[in-house]
PDB file of C-alpha atoms in Angstrom:
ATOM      1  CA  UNK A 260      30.323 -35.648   3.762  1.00  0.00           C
ATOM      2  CA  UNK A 261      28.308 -34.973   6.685  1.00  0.00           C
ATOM      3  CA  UNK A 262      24.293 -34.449   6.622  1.00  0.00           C
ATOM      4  CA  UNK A 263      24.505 -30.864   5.482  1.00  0.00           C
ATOM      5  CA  UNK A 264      26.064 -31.367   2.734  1.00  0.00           C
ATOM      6  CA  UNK A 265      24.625 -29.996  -0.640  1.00  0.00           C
ATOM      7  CA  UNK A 266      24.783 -31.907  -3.914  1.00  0.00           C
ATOM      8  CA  UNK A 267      23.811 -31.859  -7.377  1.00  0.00           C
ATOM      9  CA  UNK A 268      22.006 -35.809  -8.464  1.00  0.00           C
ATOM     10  CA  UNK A 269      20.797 -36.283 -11.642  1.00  0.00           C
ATOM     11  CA  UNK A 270      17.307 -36.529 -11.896  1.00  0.00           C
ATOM     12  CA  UNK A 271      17.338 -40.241 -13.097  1.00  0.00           C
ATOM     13  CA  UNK A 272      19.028 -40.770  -9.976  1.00  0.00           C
ATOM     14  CA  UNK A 273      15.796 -39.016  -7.721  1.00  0.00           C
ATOM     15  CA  UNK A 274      12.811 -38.266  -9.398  1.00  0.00           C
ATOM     16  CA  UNK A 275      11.833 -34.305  -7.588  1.00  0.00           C
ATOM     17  CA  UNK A 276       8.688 -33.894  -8.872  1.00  0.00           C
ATOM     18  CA  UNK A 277       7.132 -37.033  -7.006  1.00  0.00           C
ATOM     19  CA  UNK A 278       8.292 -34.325  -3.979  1.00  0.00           C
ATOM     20  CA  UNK A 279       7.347 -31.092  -5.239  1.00  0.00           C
ATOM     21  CA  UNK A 280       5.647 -31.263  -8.167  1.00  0.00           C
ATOM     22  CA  UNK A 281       6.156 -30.400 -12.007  1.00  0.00           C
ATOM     23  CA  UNK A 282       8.975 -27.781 -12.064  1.00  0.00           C
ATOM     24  CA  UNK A 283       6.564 -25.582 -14.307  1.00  0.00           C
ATOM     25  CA  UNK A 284       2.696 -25.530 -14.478  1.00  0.00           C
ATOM     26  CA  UNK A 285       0.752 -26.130 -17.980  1.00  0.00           C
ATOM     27  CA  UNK A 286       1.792 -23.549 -20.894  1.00  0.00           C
ATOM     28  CA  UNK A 287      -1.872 -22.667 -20.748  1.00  0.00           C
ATOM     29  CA  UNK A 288      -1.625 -21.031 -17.208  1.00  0.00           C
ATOM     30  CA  UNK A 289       1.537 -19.881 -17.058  1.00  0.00           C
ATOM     31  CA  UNK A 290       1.644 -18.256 -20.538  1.00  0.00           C
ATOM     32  CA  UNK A 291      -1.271 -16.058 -19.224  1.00  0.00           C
ATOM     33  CA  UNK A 292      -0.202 -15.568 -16.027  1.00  0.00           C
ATOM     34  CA  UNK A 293       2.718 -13.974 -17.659  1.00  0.00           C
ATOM     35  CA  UNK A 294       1.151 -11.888 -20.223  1.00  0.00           C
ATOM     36  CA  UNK A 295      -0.384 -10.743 -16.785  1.00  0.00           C
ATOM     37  CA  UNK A 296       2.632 -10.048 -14.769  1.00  0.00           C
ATOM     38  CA  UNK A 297       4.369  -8.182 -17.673  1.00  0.00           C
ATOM     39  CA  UNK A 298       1.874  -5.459 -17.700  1.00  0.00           C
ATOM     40  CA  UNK A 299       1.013  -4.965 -14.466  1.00  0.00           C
ATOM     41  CA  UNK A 300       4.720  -4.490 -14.335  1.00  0.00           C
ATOM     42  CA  UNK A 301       4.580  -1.946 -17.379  1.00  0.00           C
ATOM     43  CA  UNK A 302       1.925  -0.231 -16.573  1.00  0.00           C
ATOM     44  CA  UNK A 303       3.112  -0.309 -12.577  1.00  0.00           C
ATOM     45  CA  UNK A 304       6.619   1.076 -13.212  1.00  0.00           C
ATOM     46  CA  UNK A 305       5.518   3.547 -15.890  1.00  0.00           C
ATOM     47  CA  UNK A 306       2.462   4.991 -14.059  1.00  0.00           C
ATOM     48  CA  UNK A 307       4.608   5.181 -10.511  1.00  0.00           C
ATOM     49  CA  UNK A 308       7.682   6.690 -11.921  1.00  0.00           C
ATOM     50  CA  UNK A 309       5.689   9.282 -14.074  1.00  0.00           C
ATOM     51  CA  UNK A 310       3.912   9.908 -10.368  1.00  0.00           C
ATOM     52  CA  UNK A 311       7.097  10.384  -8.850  1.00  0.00           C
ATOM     53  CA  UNK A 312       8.765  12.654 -11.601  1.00  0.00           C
ATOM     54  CA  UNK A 313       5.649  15.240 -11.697  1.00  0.00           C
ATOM     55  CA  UNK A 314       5.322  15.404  -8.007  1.00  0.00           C
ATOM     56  CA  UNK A 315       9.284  16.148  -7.792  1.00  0.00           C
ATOM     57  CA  UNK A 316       9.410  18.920 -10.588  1.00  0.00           C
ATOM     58  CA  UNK A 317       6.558  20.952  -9.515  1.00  0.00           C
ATOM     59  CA  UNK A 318       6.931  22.917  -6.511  1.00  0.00           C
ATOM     60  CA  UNK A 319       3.140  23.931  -6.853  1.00  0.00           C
ATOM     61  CA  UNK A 320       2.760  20.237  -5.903  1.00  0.00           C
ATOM     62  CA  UNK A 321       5.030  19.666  -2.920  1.00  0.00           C
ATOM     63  CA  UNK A 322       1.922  19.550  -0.617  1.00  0.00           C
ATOM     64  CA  UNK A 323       1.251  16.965   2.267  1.00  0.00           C
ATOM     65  CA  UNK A 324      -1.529  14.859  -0.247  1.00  0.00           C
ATOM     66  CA  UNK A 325       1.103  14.517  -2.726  1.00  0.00           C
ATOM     67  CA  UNK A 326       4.083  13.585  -0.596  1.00  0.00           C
ATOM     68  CA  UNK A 327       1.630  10.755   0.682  1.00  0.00           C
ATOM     69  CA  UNK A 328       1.254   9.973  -2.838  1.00  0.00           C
ATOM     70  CA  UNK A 329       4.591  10.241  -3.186  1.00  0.00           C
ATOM     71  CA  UNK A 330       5.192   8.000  -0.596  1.00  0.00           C
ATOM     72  CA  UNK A 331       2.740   5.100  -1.914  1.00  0.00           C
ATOM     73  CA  UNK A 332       3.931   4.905  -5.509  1.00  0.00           C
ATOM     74  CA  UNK A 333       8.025   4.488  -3.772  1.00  0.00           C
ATOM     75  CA  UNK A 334       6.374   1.839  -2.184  1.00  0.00           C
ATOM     76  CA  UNK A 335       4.553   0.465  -5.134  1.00  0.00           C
ATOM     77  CA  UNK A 336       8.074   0.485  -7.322  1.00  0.00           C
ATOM     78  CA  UNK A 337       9.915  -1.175  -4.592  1.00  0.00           C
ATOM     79  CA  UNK A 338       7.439  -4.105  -4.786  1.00  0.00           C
ATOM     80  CA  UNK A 339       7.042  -4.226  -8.728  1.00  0.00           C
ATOM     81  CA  UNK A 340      10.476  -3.470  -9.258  1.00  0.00           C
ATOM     82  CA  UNK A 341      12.073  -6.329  -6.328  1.00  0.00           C
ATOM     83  CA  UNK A 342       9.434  -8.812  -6.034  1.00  0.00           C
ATOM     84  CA  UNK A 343       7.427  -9.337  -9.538  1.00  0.00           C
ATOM     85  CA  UNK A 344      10.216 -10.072 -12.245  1.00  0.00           C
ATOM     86  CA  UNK A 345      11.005 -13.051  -9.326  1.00  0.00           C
ATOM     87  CA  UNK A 346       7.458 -14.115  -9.314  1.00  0.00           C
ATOM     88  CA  UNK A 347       7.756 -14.011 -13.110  1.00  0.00           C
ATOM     89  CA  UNK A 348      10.911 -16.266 -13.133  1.00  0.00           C
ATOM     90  CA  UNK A 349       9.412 -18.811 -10.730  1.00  0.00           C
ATOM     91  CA  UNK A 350       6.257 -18.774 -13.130  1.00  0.00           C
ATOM     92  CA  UNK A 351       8.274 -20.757 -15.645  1.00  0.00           C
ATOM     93  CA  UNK A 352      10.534 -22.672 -12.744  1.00  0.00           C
ATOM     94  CA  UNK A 353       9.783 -23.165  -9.658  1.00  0.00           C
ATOM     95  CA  UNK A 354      12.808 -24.730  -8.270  1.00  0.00           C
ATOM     96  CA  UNK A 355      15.590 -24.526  -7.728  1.00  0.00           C
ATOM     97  CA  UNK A 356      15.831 -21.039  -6.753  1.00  0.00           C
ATOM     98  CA  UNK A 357      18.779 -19.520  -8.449  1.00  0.00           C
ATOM     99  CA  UNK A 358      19.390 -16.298  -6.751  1.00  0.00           C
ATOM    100  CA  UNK A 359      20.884 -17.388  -3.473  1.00  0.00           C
ATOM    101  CA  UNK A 360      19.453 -16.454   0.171  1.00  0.00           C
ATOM    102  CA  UNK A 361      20.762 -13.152   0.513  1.00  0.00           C
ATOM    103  CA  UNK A 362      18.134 -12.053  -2.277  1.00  0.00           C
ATOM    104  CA  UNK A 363      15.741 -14.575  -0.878  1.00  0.00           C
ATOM    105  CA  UNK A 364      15.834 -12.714   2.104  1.00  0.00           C
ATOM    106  CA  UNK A 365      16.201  -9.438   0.445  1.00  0.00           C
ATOM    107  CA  UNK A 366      13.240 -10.645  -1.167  1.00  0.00           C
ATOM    108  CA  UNK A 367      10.805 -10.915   1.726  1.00  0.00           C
ATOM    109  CA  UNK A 368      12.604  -7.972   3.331  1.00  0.00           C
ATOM    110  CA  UNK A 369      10.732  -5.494   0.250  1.00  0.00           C
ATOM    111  CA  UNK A 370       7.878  -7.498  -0.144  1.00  0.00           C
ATOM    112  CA  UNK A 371       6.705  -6.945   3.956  1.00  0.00           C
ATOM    113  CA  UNK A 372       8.468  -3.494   4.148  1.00  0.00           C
ATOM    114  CA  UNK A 373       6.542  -2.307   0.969  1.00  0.00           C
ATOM    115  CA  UNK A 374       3.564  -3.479   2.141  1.00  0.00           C
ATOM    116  CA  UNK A 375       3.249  -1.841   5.512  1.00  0.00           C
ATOM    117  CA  UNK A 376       4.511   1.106   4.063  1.00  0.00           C
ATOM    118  CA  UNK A 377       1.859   1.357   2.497  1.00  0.00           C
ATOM    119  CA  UNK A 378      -0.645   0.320   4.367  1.00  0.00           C
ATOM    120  CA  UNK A 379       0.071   2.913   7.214  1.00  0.00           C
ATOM    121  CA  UNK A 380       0.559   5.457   4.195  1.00  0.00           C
ATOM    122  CA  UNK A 381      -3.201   5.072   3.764  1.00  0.00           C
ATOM    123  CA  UNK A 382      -3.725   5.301   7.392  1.00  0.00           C
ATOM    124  CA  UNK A 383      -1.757   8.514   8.329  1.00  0.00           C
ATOM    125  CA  UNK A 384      -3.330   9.887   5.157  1.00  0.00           C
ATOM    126  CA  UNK A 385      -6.665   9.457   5.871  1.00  0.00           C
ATOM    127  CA  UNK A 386      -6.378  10.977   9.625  1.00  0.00           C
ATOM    128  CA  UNK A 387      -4.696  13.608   7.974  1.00  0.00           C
ATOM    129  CA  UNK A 388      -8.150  14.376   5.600  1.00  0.00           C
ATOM    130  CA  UNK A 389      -9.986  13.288   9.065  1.00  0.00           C
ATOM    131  CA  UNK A 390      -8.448  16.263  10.767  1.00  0.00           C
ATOM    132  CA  UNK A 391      -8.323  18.825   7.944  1.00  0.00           C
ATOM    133  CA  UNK A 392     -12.546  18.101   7.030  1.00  0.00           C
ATOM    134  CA  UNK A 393     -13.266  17.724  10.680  1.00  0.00           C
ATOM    135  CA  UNK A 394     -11.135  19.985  12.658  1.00  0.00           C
ATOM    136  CA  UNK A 395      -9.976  22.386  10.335  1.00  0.00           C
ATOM    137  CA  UNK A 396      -9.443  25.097  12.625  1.00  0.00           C
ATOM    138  CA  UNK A 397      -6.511  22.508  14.737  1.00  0.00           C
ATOM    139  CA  UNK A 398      -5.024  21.655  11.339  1.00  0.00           C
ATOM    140  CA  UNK A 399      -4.213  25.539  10.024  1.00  0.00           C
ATOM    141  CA  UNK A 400      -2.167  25.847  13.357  1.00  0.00           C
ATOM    142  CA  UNK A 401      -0.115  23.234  12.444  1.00  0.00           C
ATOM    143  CA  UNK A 402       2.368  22.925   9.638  1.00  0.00           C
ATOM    144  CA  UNK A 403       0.849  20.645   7.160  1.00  0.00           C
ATOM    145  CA  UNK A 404       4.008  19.379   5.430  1.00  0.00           C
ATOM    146  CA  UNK A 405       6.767  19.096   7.677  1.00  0.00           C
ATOM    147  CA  UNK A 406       4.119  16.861   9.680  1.00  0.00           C
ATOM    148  CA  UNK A 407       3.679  15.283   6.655  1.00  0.00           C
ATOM    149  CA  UNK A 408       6.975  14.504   6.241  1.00  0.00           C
ATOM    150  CA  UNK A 409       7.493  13.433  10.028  1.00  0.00           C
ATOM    151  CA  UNK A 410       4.904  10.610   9.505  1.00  0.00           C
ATOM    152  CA  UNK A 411       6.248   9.647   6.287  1.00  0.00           C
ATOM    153  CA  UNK A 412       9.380   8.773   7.661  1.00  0.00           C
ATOM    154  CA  UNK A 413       7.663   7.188  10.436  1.00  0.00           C
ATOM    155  CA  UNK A 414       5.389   5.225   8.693  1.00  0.00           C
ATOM    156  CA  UNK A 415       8.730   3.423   7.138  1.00  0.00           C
ATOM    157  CA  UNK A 416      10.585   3.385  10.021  1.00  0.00           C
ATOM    158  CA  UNK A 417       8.142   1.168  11.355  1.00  0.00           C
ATOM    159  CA  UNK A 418       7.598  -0.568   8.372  1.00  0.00           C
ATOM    160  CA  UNK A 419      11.269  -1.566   7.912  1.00  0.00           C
ATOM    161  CA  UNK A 420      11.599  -2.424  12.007  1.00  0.00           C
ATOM    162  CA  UNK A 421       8.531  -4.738  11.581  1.00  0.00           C
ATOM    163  CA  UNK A 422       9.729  -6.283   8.407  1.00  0.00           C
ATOM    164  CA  UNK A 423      12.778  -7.412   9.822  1.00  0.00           C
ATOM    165  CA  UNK A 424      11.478 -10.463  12.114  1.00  0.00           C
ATOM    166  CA  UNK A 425       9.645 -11.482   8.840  1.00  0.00           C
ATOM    167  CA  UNK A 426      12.343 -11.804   6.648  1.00  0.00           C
ATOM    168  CA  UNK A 427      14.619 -13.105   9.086  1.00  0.00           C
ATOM    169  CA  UNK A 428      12.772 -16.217   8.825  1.00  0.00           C
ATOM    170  CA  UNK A 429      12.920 -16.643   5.361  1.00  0.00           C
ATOM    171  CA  UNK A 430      15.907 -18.688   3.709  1.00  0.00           C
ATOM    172  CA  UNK A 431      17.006 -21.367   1.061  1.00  0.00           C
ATOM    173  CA  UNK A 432      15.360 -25.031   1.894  1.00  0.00           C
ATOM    174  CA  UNK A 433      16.118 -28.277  -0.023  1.00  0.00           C
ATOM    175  CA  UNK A 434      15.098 -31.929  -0.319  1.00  0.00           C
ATOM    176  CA  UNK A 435      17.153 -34.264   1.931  1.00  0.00           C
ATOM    177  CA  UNK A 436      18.500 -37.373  -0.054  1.00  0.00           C
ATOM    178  CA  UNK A 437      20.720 -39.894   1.768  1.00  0.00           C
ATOM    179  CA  UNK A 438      21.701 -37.516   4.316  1.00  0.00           C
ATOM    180  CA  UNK A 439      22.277 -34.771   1.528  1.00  0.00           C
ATOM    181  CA  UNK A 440      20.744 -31.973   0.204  1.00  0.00           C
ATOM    182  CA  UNK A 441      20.251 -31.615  -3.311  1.00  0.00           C
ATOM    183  CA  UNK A 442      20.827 -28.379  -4.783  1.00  0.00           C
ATOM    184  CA  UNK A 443      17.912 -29.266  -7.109  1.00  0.00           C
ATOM    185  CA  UNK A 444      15.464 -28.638  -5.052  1.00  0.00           C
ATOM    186  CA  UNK A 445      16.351 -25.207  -3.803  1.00  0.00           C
ATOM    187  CA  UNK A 446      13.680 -22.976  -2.906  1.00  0.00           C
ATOM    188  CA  UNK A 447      12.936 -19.760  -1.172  1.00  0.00           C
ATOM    189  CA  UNK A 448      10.573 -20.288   1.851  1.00  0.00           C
ATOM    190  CA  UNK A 449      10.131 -19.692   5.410  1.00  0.00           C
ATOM    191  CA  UNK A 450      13.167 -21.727   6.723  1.00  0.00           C
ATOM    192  CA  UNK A 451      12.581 -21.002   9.992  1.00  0.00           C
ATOM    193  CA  UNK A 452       9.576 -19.896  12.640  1.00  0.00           C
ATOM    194  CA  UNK A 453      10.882 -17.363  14.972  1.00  0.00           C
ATOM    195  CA  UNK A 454       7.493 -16.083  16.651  1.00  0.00           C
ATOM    196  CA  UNK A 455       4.684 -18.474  16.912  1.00  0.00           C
ATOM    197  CA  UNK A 456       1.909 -16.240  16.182  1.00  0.00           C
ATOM    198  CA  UNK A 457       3.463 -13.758  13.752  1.00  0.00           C
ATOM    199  CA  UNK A 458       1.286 -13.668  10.927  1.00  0.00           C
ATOM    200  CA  UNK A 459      -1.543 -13.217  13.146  1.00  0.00           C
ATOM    201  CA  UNK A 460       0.010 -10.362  14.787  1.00  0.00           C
ATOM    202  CA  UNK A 461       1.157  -8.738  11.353  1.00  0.00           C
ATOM    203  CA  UNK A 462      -2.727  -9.045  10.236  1.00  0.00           C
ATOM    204  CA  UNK A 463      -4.125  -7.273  13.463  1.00  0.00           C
ATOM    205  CA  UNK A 464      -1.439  -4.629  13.178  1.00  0.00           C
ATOM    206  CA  UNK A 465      -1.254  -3.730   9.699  1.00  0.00           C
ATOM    207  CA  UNK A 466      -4.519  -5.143   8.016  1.00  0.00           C
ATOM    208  CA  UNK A 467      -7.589  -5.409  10.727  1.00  0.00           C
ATOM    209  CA  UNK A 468      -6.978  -2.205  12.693  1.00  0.00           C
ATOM    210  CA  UNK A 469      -5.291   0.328  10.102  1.00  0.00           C
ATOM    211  CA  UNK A 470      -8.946  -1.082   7.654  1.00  0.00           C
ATOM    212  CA  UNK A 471     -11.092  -0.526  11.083  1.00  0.00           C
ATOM    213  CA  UNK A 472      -9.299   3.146  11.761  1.00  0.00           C
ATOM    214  CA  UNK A 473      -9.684   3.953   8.299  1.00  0.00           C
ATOM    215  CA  UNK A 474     -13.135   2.750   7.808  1.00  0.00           C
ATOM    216  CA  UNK A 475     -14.411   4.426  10.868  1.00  0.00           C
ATOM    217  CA  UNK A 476     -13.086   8.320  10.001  1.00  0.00           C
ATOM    218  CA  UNK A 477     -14.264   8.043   6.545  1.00  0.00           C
ATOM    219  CA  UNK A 478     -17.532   7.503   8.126  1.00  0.00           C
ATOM    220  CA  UNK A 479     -16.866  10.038  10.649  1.00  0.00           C
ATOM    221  CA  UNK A 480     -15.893  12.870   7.294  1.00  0.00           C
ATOM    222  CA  UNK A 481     -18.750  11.745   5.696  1.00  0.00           C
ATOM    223  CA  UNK A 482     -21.678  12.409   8.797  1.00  0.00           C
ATOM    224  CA  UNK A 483     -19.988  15.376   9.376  1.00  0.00           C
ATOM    225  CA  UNK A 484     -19.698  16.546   5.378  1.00  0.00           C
ATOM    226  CA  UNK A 485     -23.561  15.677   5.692  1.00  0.00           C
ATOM    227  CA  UNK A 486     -24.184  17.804   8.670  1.00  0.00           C
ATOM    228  CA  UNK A 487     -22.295  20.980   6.938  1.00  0.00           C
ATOM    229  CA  UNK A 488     -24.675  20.170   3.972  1.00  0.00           C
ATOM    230  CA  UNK A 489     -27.932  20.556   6.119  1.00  0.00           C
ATOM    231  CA  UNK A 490     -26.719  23.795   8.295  1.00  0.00           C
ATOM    232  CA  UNK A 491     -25.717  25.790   5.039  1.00  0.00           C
ATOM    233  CA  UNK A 492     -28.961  24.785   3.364  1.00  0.00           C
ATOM    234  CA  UNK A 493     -30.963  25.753   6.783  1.00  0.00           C
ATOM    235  CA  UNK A 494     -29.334  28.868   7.104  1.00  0.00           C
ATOM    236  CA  UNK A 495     -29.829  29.693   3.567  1.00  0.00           C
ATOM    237  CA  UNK A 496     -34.110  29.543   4.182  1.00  0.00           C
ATOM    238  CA  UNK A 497     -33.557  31.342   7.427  1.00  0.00           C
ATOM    239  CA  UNK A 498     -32.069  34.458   5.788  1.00  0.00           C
ATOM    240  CA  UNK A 499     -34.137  34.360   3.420  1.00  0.00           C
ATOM    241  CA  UNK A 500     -37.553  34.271   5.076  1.00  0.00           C
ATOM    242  CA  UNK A 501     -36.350  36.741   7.571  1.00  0.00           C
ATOM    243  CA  UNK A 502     -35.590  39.898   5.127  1.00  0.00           C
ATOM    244  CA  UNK A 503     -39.031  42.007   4.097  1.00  0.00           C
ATOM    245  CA  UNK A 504     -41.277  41.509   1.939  1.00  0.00           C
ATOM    246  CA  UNK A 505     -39.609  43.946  -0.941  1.00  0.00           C
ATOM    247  CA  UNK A 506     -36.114  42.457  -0.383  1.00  0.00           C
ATOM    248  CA  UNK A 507     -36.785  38.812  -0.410  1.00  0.00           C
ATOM    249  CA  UNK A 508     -36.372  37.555  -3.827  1.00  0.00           C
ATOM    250  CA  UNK A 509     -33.023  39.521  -3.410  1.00  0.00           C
ATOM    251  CA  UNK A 510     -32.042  38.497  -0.604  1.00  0.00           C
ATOM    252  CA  UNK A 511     -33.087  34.664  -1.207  1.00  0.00           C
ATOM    253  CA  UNK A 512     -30.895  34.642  -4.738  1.00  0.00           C
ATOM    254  CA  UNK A 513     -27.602  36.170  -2.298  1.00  0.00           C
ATOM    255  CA  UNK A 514     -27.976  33.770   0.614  1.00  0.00           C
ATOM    256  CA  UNK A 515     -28.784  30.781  -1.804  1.00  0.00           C
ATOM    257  CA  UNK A 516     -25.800  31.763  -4.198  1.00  0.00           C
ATOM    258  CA  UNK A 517     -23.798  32.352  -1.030  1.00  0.00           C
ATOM    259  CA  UNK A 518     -24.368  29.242   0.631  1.00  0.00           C
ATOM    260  CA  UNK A 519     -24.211  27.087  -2.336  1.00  0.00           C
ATOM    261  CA  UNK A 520     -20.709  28.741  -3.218  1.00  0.00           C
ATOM    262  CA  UNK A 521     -19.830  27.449  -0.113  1.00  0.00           C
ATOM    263  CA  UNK A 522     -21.285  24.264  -0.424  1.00  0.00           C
ATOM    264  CA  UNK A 523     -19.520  23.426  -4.006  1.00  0.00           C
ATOM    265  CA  UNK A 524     -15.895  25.106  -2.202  1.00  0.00           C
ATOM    266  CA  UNK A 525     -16.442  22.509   0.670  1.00  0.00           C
ATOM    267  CA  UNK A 526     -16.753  19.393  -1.831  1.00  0.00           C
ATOM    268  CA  UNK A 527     -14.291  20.652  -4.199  1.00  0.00           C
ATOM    269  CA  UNK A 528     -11.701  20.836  -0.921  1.00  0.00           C
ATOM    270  CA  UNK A 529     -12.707  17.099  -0.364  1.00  0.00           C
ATOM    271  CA  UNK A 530     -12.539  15.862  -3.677  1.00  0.00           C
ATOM    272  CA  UNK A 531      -9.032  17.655  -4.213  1.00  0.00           C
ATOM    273  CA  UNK A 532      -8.212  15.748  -0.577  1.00  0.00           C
ATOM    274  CA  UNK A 533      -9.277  12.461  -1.150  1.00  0.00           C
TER     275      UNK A 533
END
């Protein structure tokens, strides 16, 4: 046999867990931990799929904030439905990994895919809001959902490109004995480093500048929410004080009731938005 060469060796024969540890952690964590897992899985599935179905049989609902709803709960299943029964499995045994290294690579394919979906999901959907609060005038001469759609499938386009060099380096990894690898000790890693400084590339691109972007237009909606909120209260008192003397308390109650129907409209838009 030559020094690639995978076995199966009794465990009296090599002891693994002097390598890599007890093959399953105390009852009292992992019996939690699984109570855990099972209904964030429940409740994941149930809540995302009832998401999906409701958005997809109302037509009154095919608008661009649901599709990027839409969008986020796919995501959501895809990593529930792919990655968590796994993480449940390797609760109670953590090697060897039983599933082979297509799935293993399958695995991290979903798992970084999902999560960049999701993550430029938010983003596109809050520059979205940014431009419909803040510009709204732009946004009604442009089609709201088809560019909704357009970003959608660009935000996992890029998602699924970037996931690729990620789970390329992911594989099936064992315990060398005597020249051999024991099939024992399986487990689903990174097997190989193909860029240097990937996860600190993946972190600037899809954690550090989508939370920066995001952070800084929701600051940008809200000073400009506030500055709405000041002009129609200003304008209100300058109607009001600028009618005569026998039309005031008339013309006060209209402007008032005028400018806070628009002021309750505005927030109601936001809330429905965000």
């Amino acid at each position: 046999m030559n020094e690639t060469t995978i076995v199966e060796i009794n465990a009296t024969e090599f002891d693994l867990s002097q390598y890599m540890g007890p093959v399953r952690d105390p009852l009292t964590t992992v019996i939690p931990m699984t109570i855990v897992y099972a209904l964030i899985l429940l409740t994941g599935v149930v809540g995302n799929v009832c998401t999906c179905v409701v958005i997809a049989n109302n037509k009154y609902m095919h608008t661009a904030t649901n599709y990027y709803l839409f969008s986020l709960a796919i995501s959501d299943l895809l990593l529930l439905i792919l990655g968590l029964p796994q993480e449940l499995y390797l609760l109670w045994q953590k090697y060897p990994y039983v599933f082979g290294e297509s799935v293993c690579i399958l695995r991290g394919f979903t798992s970084e895919m999902s999560t960049n979906a999701s993550i430029l999901t938010i983003t596109a959907f809050t520059v979205e809001r940014y431009v419909a609060i803040c510009h709204p005038l732009k946004a009604h001469t442009m089609s709201q959902l088809p560019r909704a759609i357009k970003s959608i499938l660009i935000v996992w386009a890029l998602g699924a490109i970037c996931a690729i060099p990620v789970a390329w380096q992911f594989g099936i990894i064992y315990v060398p004995y005597s020249g051999r690898q024991l099939y024992d000790s399986a487990q689903c890693t990174v097997k190989q480093v193909i860029f240097k400084y990937g996860f600190e590339i993946a972190t600037l691109v899809f954690f550090i500048i989508p939370i920066t972007v995001i952070s800084v237009l929701y600051v940008l909606i809200g000073v400009h929410l506030h500055r709405s909120s000041r002009q129609i209260r200003s304008g209100s008192k300058e109607l009001s004080v600028s009618e005569t003397n026998a039309g005031v308390d008339y013309q006060r109650h209209n402007s008032t009731s005028s400018a806070q129907h628009k002021q309750n409209a505005s927030r109601r838009s936001v809330i429905k938005m965000l």
